[in-house]
XYZ file of C-alpha atoms in Angstrom:
606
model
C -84.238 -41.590 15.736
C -87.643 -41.099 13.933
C -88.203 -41.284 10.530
C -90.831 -40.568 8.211
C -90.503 -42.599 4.887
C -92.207 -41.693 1.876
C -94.646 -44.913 0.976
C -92.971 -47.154 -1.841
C -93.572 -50.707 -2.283
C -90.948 -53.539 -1.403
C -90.120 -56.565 -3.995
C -92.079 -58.554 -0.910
C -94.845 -57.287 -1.116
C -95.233 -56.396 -4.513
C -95.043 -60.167 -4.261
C -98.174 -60.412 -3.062
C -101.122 -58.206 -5.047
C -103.062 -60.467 -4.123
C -104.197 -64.663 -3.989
C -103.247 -66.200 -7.479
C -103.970 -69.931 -5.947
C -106.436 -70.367 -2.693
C -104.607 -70.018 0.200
C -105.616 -72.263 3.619
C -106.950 -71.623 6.559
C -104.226 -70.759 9.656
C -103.760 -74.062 11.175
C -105.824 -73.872 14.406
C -103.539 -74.982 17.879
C -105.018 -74.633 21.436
C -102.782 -73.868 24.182
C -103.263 -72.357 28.759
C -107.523 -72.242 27.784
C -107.328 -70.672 24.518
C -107.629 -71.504 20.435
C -104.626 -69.763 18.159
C -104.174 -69.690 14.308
C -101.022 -70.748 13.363
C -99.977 -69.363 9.855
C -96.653 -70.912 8.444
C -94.609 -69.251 6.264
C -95.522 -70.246 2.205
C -93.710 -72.713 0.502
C -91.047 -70.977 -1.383
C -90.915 -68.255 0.591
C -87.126 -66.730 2.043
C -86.880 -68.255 5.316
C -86.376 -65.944 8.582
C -85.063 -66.498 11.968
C -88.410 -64.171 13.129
C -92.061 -64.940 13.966
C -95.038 -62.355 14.455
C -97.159 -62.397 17.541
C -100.432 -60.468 17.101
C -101.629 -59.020 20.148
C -105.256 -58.128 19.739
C -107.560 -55.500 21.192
C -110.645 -55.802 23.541
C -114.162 -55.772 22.915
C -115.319 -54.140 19.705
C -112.117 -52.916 18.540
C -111.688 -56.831 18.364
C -114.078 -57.382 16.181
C -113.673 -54.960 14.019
C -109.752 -55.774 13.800
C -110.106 -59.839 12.977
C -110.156 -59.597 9.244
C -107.169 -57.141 9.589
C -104.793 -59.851 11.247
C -105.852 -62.623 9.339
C -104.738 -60.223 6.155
C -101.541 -59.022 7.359
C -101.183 -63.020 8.494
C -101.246 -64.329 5.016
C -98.736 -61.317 3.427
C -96.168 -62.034 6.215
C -96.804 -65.500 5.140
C -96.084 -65.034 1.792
C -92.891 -63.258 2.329
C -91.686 -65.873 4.601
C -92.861 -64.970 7.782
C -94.897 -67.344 10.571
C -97.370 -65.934 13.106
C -99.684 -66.723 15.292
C -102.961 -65.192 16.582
C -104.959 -65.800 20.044
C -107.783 -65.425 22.089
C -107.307 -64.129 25.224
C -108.801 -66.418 28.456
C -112.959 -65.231 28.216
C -112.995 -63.429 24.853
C -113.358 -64.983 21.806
C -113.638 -68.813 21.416
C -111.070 -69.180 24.200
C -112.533 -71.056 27.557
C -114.467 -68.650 30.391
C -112.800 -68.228 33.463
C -114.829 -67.836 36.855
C -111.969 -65.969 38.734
C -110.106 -63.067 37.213
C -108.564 -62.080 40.551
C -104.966 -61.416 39.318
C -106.353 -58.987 36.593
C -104.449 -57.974 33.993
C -101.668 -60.193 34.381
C -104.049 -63.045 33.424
C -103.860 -61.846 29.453
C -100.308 -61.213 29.945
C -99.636 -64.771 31.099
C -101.378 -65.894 28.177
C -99.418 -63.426 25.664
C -96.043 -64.915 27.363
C -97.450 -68.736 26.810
C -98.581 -67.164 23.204
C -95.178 -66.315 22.388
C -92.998 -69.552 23.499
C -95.813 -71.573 21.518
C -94.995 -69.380 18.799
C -91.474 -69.730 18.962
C -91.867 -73.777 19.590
C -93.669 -74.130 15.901
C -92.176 -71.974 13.913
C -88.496 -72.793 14.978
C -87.338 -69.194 15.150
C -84.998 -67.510 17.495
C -86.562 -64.064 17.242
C -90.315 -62.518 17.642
C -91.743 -59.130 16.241
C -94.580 -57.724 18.462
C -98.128 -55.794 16.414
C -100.624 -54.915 18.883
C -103.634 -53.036 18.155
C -105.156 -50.661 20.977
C -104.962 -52.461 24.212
C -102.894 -55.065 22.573
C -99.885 -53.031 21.301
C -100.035 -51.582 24.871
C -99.785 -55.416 26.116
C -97.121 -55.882 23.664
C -95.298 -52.603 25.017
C -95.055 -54.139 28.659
C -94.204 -57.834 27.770
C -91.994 -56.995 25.330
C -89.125 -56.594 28.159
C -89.863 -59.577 29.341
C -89.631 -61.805 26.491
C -86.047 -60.759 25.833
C -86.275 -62.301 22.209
C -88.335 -59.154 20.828
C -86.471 -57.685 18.163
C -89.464 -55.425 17.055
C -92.551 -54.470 17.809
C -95.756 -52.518 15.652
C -98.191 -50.227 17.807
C -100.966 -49.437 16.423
C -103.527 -47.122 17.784
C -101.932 -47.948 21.521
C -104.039 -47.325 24.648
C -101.537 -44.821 26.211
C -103.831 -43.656 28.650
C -106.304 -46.462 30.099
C -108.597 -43.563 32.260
C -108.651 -41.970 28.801
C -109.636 -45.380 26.993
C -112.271 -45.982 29.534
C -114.173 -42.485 29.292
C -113.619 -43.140 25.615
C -115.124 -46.710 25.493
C -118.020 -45.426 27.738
C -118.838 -42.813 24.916
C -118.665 -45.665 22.056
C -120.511 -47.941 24.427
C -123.581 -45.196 24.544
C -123.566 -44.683 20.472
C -123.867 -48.280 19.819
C -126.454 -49.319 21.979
C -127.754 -45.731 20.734
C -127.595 -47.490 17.349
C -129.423 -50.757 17.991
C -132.159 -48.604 19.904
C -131.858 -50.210 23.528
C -133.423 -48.661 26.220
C -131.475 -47.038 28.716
C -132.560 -49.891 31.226
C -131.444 -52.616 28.904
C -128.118 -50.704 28.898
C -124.712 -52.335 30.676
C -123.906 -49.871 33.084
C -122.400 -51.117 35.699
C -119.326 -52.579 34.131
C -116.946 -51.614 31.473
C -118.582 -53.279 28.287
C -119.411 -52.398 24.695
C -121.387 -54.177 22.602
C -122.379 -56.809 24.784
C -118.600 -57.865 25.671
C -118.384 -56.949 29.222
C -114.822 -56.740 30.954
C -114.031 -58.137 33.992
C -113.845 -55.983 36.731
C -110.404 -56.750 37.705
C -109.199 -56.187 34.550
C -110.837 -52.903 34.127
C -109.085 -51.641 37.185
C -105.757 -52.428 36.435
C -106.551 -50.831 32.722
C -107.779 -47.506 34.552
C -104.265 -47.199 36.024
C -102.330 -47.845 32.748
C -100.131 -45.063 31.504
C -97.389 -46.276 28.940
C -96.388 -42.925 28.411
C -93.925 -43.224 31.004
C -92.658 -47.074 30.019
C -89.827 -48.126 32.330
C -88.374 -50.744 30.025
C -87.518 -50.638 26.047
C -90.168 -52.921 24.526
C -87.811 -53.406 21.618
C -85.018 -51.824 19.676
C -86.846 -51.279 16.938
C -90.756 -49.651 16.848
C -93.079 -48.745 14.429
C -95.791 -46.281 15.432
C -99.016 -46.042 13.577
C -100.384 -42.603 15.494
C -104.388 -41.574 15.015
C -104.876 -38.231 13.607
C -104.767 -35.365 16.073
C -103.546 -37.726 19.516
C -101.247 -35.958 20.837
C -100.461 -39.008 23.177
C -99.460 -41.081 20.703
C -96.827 -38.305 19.878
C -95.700 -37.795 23.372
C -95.580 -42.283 23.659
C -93.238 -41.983 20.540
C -91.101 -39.668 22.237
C -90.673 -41.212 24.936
C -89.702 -44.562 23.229
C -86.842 -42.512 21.597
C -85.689 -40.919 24.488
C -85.333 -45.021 25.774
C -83.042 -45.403 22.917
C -85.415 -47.179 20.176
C -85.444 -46.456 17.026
C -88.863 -45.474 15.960
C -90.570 -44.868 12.542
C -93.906 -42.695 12.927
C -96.731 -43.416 10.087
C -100.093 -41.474 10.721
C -102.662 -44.479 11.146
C -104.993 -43.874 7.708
C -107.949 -45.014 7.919
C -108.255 -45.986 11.483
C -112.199 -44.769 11.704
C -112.951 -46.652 9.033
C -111.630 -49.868 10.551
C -112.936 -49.891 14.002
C -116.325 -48.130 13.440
C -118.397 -50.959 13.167
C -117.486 -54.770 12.220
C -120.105 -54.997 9.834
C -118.758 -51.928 7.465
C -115.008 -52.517 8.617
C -112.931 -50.691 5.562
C -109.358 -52.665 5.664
C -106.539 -50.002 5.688
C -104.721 -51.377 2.562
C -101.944 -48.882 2.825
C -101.242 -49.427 6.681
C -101.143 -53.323 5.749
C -98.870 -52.721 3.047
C -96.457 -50.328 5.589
C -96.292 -52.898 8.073
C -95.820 -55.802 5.953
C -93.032 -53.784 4.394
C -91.309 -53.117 7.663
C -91.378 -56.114 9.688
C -89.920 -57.544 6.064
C -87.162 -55.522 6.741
C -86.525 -55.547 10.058
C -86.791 -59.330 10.304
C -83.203 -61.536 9.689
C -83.081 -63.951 7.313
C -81.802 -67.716 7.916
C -81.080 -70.866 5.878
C -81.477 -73.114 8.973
C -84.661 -72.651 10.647
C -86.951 -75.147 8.506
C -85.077 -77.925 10.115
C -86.075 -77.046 13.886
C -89.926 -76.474 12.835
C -91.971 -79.905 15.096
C -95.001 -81.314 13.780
C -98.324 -78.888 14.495
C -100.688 -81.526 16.100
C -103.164 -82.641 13.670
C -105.808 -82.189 16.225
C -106.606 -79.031 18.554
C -109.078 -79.723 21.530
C -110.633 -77.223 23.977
C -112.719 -78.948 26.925
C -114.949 -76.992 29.251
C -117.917 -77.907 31.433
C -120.400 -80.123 29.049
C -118.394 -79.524 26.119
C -115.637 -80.001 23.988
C -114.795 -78.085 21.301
C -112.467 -79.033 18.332
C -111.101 -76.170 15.860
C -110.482 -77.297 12.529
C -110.147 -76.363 8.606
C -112.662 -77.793 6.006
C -113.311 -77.350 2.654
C -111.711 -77.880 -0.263
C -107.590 -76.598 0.333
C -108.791 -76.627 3.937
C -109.908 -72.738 2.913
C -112.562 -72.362 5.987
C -112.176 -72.298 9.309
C -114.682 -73.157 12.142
C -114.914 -74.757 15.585
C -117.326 -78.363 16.229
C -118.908 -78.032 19.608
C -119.731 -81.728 20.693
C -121.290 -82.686 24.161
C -119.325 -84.693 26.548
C -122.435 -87.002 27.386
C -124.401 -88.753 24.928
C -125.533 -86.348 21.441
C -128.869 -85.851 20.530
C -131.073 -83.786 17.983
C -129.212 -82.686 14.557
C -126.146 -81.075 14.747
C -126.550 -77.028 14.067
C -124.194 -75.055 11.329
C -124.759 -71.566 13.062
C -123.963 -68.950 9.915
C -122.638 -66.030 11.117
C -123.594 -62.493 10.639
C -122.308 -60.141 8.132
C -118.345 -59.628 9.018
C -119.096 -61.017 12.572
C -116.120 -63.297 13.573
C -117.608 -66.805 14.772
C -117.570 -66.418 18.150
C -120.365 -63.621 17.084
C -121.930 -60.703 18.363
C -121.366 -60.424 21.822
C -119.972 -64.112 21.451
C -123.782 -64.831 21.622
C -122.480 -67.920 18.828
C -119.846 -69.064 21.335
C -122.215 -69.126 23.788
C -125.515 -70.674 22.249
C -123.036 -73.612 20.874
C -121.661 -74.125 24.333
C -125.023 -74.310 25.897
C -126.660 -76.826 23.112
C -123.498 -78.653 24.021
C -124.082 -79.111 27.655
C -127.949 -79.980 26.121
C -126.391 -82.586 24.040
C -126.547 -81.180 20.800
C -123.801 -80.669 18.860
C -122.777 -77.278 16.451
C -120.470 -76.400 14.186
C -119.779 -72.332 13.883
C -117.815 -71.352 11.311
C -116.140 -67.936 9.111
C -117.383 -68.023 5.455
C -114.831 -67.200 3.056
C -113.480 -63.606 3.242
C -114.849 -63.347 6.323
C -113.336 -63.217 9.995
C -110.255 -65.864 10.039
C -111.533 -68.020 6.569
C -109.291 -66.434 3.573
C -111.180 -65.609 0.281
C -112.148 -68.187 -2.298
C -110.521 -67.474 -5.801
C -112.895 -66.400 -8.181
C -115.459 -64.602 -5.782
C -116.198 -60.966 -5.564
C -114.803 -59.547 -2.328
C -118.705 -59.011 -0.737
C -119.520 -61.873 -0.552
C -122.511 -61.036 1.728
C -126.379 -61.563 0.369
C -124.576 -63.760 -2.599
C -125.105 -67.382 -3.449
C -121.454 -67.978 -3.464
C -121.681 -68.403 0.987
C -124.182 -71.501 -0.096
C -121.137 -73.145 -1.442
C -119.463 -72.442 1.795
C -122.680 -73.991 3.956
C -122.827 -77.207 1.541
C -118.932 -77.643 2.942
C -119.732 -77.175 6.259
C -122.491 -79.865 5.900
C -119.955 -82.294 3.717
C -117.987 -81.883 7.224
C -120.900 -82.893 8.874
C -121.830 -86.244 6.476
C -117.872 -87.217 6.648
C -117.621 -86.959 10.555
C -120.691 -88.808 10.613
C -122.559 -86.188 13.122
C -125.847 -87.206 12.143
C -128.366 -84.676 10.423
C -127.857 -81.163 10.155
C -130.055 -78.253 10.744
C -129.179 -74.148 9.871
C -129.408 -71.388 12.593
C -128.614 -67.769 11.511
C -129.773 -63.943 12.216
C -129.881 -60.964 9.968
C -127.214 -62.257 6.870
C -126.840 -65.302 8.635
C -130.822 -65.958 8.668
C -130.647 -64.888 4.994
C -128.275 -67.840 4.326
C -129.570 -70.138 6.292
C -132.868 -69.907 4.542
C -131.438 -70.260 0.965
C -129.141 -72.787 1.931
C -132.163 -75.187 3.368
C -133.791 -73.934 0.115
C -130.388 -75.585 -2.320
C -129.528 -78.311 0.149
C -132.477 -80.997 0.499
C -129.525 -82.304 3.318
C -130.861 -79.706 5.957
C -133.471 -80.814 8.191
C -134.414 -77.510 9.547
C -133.877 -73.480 10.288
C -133.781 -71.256 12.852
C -134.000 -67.811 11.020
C -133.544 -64.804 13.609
C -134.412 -61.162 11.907
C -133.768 -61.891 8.160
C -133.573 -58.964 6.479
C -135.568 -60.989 3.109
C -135.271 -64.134 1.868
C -134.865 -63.401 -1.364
C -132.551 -60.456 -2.204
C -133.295 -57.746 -4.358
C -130.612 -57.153 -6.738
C -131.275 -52.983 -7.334
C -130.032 -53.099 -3.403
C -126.538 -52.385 -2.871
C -125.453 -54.722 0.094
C -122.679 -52.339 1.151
C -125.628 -49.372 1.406
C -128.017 -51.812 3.139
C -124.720 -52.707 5.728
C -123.603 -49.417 6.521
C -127.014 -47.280 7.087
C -128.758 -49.387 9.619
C -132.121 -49.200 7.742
C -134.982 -49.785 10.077
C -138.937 -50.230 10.242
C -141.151 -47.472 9.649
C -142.649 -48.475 12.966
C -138.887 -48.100 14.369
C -138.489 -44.639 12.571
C -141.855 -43.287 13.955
C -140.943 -44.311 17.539
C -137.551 -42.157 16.792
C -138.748 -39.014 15.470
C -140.549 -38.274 18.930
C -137.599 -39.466 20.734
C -135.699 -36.493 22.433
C -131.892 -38.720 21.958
C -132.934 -38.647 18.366
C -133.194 -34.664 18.399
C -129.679 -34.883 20.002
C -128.507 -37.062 17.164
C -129.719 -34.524 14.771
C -127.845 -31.735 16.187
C -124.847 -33.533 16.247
C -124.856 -34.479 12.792
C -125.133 -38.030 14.058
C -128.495 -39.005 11.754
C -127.727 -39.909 7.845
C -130.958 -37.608 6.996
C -130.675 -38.769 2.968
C -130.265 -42.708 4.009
C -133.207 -42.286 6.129
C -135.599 -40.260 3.633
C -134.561 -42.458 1.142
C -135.346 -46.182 3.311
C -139.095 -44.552 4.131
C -139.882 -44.113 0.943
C -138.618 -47.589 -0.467
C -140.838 -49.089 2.282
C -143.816 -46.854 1.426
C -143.197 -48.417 -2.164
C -143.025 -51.957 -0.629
C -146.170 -51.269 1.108
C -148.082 -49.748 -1.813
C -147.348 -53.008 -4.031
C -148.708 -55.390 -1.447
C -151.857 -53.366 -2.015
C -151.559 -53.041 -5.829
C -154.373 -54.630 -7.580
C -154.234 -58.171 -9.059
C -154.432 -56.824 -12.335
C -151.526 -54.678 -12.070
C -149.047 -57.006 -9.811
C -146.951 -58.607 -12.691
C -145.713 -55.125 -13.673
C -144.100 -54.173 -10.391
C -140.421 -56.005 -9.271
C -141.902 -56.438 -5.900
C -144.426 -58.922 -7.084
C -141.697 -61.098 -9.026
C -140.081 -60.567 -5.793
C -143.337 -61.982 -3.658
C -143.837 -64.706 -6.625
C -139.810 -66.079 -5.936
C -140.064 -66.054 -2.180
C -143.450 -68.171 -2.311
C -141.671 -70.714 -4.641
C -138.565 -71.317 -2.147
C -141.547 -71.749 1.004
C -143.407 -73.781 -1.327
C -140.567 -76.186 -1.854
C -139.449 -76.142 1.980
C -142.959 -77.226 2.627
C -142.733 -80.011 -0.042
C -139.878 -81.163 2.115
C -141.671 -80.876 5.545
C -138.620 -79.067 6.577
C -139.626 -77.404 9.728
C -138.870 -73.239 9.678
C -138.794 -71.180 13.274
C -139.012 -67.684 12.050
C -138.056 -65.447 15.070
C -137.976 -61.524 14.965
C -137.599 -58.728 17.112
C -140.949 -56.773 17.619
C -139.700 -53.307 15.671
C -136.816 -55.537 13.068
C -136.781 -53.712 9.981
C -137.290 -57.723 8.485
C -140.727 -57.928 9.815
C -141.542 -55.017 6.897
C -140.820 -57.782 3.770
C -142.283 -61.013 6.610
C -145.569 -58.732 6.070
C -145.119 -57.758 2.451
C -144.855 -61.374 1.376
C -147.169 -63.399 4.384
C -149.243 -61.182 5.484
C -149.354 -58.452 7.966
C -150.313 -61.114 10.554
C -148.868 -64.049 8.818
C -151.995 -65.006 7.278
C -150.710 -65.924 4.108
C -148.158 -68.618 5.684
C -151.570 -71.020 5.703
C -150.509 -72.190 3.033
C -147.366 -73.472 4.299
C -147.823 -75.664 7.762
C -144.204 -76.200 8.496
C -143.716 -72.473 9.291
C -144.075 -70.961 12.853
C -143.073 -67.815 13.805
C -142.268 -65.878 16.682
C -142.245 -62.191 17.933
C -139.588 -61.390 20.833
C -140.775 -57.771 22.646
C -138.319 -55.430 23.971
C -135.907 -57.204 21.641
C -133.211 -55.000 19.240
C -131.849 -56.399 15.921
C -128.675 -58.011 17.444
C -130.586 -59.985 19.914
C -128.663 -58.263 23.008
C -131.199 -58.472 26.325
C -130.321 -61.763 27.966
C -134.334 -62.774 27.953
C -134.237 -62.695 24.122
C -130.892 -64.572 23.987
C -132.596 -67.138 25.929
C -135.475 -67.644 24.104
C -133.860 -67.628 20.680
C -131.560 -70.506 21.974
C -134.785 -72.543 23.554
C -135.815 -72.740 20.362
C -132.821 -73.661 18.357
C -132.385 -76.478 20.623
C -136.228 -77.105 20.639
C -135.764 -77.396 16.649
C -132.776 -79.394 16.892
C -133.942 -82.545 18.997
C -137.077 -82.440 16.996
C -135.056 -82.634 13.775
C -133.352 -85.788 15.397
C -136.075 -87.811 16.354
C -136.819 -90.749 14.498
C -138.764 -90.008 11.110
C -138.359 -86.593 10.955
């Protein structure tokens, strides 16, 4: 049948408002090429004979969903409930593959060898299924095969893969619309969004997908989370009725908010709260399983060509989570913490972090990426505010990473970072005389103004009034405009706070003390001034329109000439560059020259 159920909350997960102690880091297991998070149930929560396999989606939808199952991890957690998470075999942190000849079933295999690992730590008997996109329509073919699937949660299902294709070609366009690459800086000749390309084998066997005509039964019981107006994911519930399931229909709120970007990513409270409730209820209870549950190894490896890479927990309560990439060969050069961007998982943008660390790697430097708190798969820290972006509360979070560092004996450690990341990195080699050098890539500042709100600054994409003028005579930006794609008030409004900027870096002398932006010049000067009484080397790296380069000129100098004063400063314009770094000729150079830093912080007397 199909029910609709009024929203009400259940004793579990009333539970669980919220942390009242910290809560750790999933324990990190690798497995067939790929890194998992293993979250046991608490201590003192009702046992159950059930485990939950996430299933996610591809590409941006990814990213945008990471904070989502490391939520809904911890309040199945909490009510007694393992799970485990996964990469699937070349996204993510898992290891690249060079052939991808059998397609789709190469995630699926890794799914199946998901869910007996799964089963193998957690000691249960029984699995629950939540996919999201392409992954609930991977959970709605394997679910058959597992013959242990009880239940299973689709949310937001690809029912239709030639629809999801025409669909992600449209979001590819708007994003790279959105960071302002050129048309022939563009991926066109693949299936890719956002930098993530999927393999062609893959793609083809996607195109053909059509759900809405499943064979099998994925499970007995299904909860559907359908987007407003998709009449597919009607028709899909349907059809899993007519197989005999019983299905419960919720309309997905607040799916646009979610997957619209991973920097803004809104978490659907409610739709957490539904599907904790429900897989509460439709899981079985048991007094017995504890006793079957074998040791998780202590230690998770991943090796690939030059490299191997060790996921781990750090931090006091093991609250963070992050991966060291070490060389196989001989080290060199300071080890890099790479701070991630914004919301960014730590793979990164376009797994530009996963990449840069493996390359250092097979250059013989070492890295450690990791998720602050609250961010990707690292669970809040008690106490802080939930942005934690822009705040000096991530400092404590880089001082743990470099504790990690000092205990591990790795040697000296250097900061890498763009955009947030760059912001931390440079206050963090301001608080901790322990770093030896930075790589900042497109900071927005360095020191932030506290009249900006951070979740404004995230969401409307401010830019450089060189960028804006290059846009106004563009003939996509007219298009924009008519399609009520162009936040006209944001926009207005950023112009006329850089005008303001601009104005006060010509204010006289006289008048300077009276205007924030001077205290604001006065602060950043004192944290270069102390870097330079260190002799800590800083690469400053921007993209030749980055809205950053607007405060780099307000404070040094329209051509740097104020950073005279301070000779352990370089800096370095990329052309033909956007904000995310995305053409592979400014990847490369930006990760010449964090290795380039690195082995020069290394060397003897530095």
């Amino acid at each position: 049948m199909i029910a609709h159920p009024a929203p009400r909350p259940s004793d579990d997960v009333a539970a669980v408002p919220g942390p009242q102690r910290q809560v750790a880091a999933a324990r990190p297991v690798t497995f067939s090429d790929t890194v998992a998070l293993y979250a046991d149930a608490a201590p003192g929560s009702e046992p159950r004979d059930s485990a939950v396999l996430f299933l996610s989606p591809w590409g941006f939808e990814e990213m945008c969903t990471r904070k989502l199952w490391r939520d809904l991890a911890d309040r199945l957690a909490a009510c007694g409930i393992p799970s485990l998470r996964f990469d699937y075999p070349g996204t993510g942190d898992a290891l690249d593959r060079r052939d991808f000849a059998d397609g789709l079933a190469i995630w699926e295999s890794a799914a199946l060898a998901a869910a007996m690992e799964l089963r193998r730590l957690s000691g249960a008997t029984r699995l629950v299924l939540i996919g999201h996109g392409l992954g609930a329509t991977l959970a709605a073919t394997i679910g058959p095969r597992l013959e242990v699937v009880d239940a299973i949660v689709l949310m937001a299902p690809v029912v239709s893969g030639r629809f999801y294709l025409r669909e992600l070609a449209a979001w590819s366009k708007m994003v790279d619309e959105g960071l302002g690459l050129r048309d022939d800086q563009r991926i066109t000749d693949h299936v890719a969004v956002a930098g993530l390309i999927m393999p062609d084998e893959i793609a083809a066997e996607v195109k053909n997908l059509n759900i809405e005509t499943l064979p099998a039964l994925p499970a007995s019981q299904v909860l559907m989370l359908e987007r407003p107006a998709r009449d597919k994911d009607v028709a899909l519930s349907a059809h899993l009725v007519a197989l005999g399931a019983d299905v419960t229909r919720l309309p997905y709120l607040g799916y646009d908010d979610l997957v619209s970007n991973p920097t803004i990513a809104k978490q659907p409270l409610e739709v957490t709260r539904q599907i904790v409730e429900w897989v509460s209820e439709a899981t079985a209870r048991s007094e017995s399983r504890k006793a079957q549950i074998p040791e998780v190894p202590v230690t998770a490896r991943l090796e690939g060509p030059g490299f191997v890479e060790t996921p781990l927990r750090f931090g006091t309560d093991d609250r963070l989570f992050g991966i060291l990439c070490q060389p196989r060969g001989q080290k060199r050069g300071a080890t890099v913490v790479y701070l991630g961007t914004a919301n960014d998982r730590l793979a990164g943008w376009a797994r530009m972090t996963t990449e840069t660390a493996r390359y250092l790697a097979a250059k013989g430097v070492a890295s450690l990426r990791f998720d602050a708190a609250n961010v990707g798969d690292s669970p809040p820290a008690i106490g802080v505010p939930e942005q934690v972006l822009y705040t000096d509360h991530q400092i404590d979070d880089v001082m743990a990473a470099i504790d990690l560092l000092d205990g591990l004996a790795l040697g000296v450690a250097m900061l890498a970072g763009r955009c947030s990341g760059a912001y931390l990195a440079f206050r963090s080699a301001v608080a901790d005389e322990r770093c030896k050098a930075a790589v900042v890539v497109n900071p927005f500042t360095f020191v932030w103004d506290k009249d900006d709100v951070v979740d404004d600054a995230l969401r409307y994409n401010a830019r450089s009034l060189e960028d804006y003028g290059r846009r106004m005579i563009s003939i996509d930006t007219l298009r924009r405009l008519r399609a009520g794609r162009v936040n006209i008030r944001y926009a207005t409004v950023n112009i006329a706070k850089q005008l303001a900027n601009r104005f006060a870096g010509k204010m006289p002398a006289v008048l300077a003390p009276l205007s924030k932006y001077a205290r604001l010049k006065e602060a950043t000067y004192a944290s270069f001034k102390r870097l330079t009484e260190r002799h800590m080397p800083l690469t400053l790296i921007y993209s030749a329109n980055d809205i950053g380069l607007d405060r780099f000129r307000f404070y040094l100098g329209r051509n740097g000439e104020n950073l005279k004063r301070y000779g352990n400063v370089s800096v370095e314009i990329i052309p033909g560059a956007d904000h995310n770094i995305s053409p592979p000729a400014a990847k490369a150079i930006v990760r010449e020259r964090i290795l380039a830093a690195a082995v020069k912080a290394g060397e003897p007397g530095q």
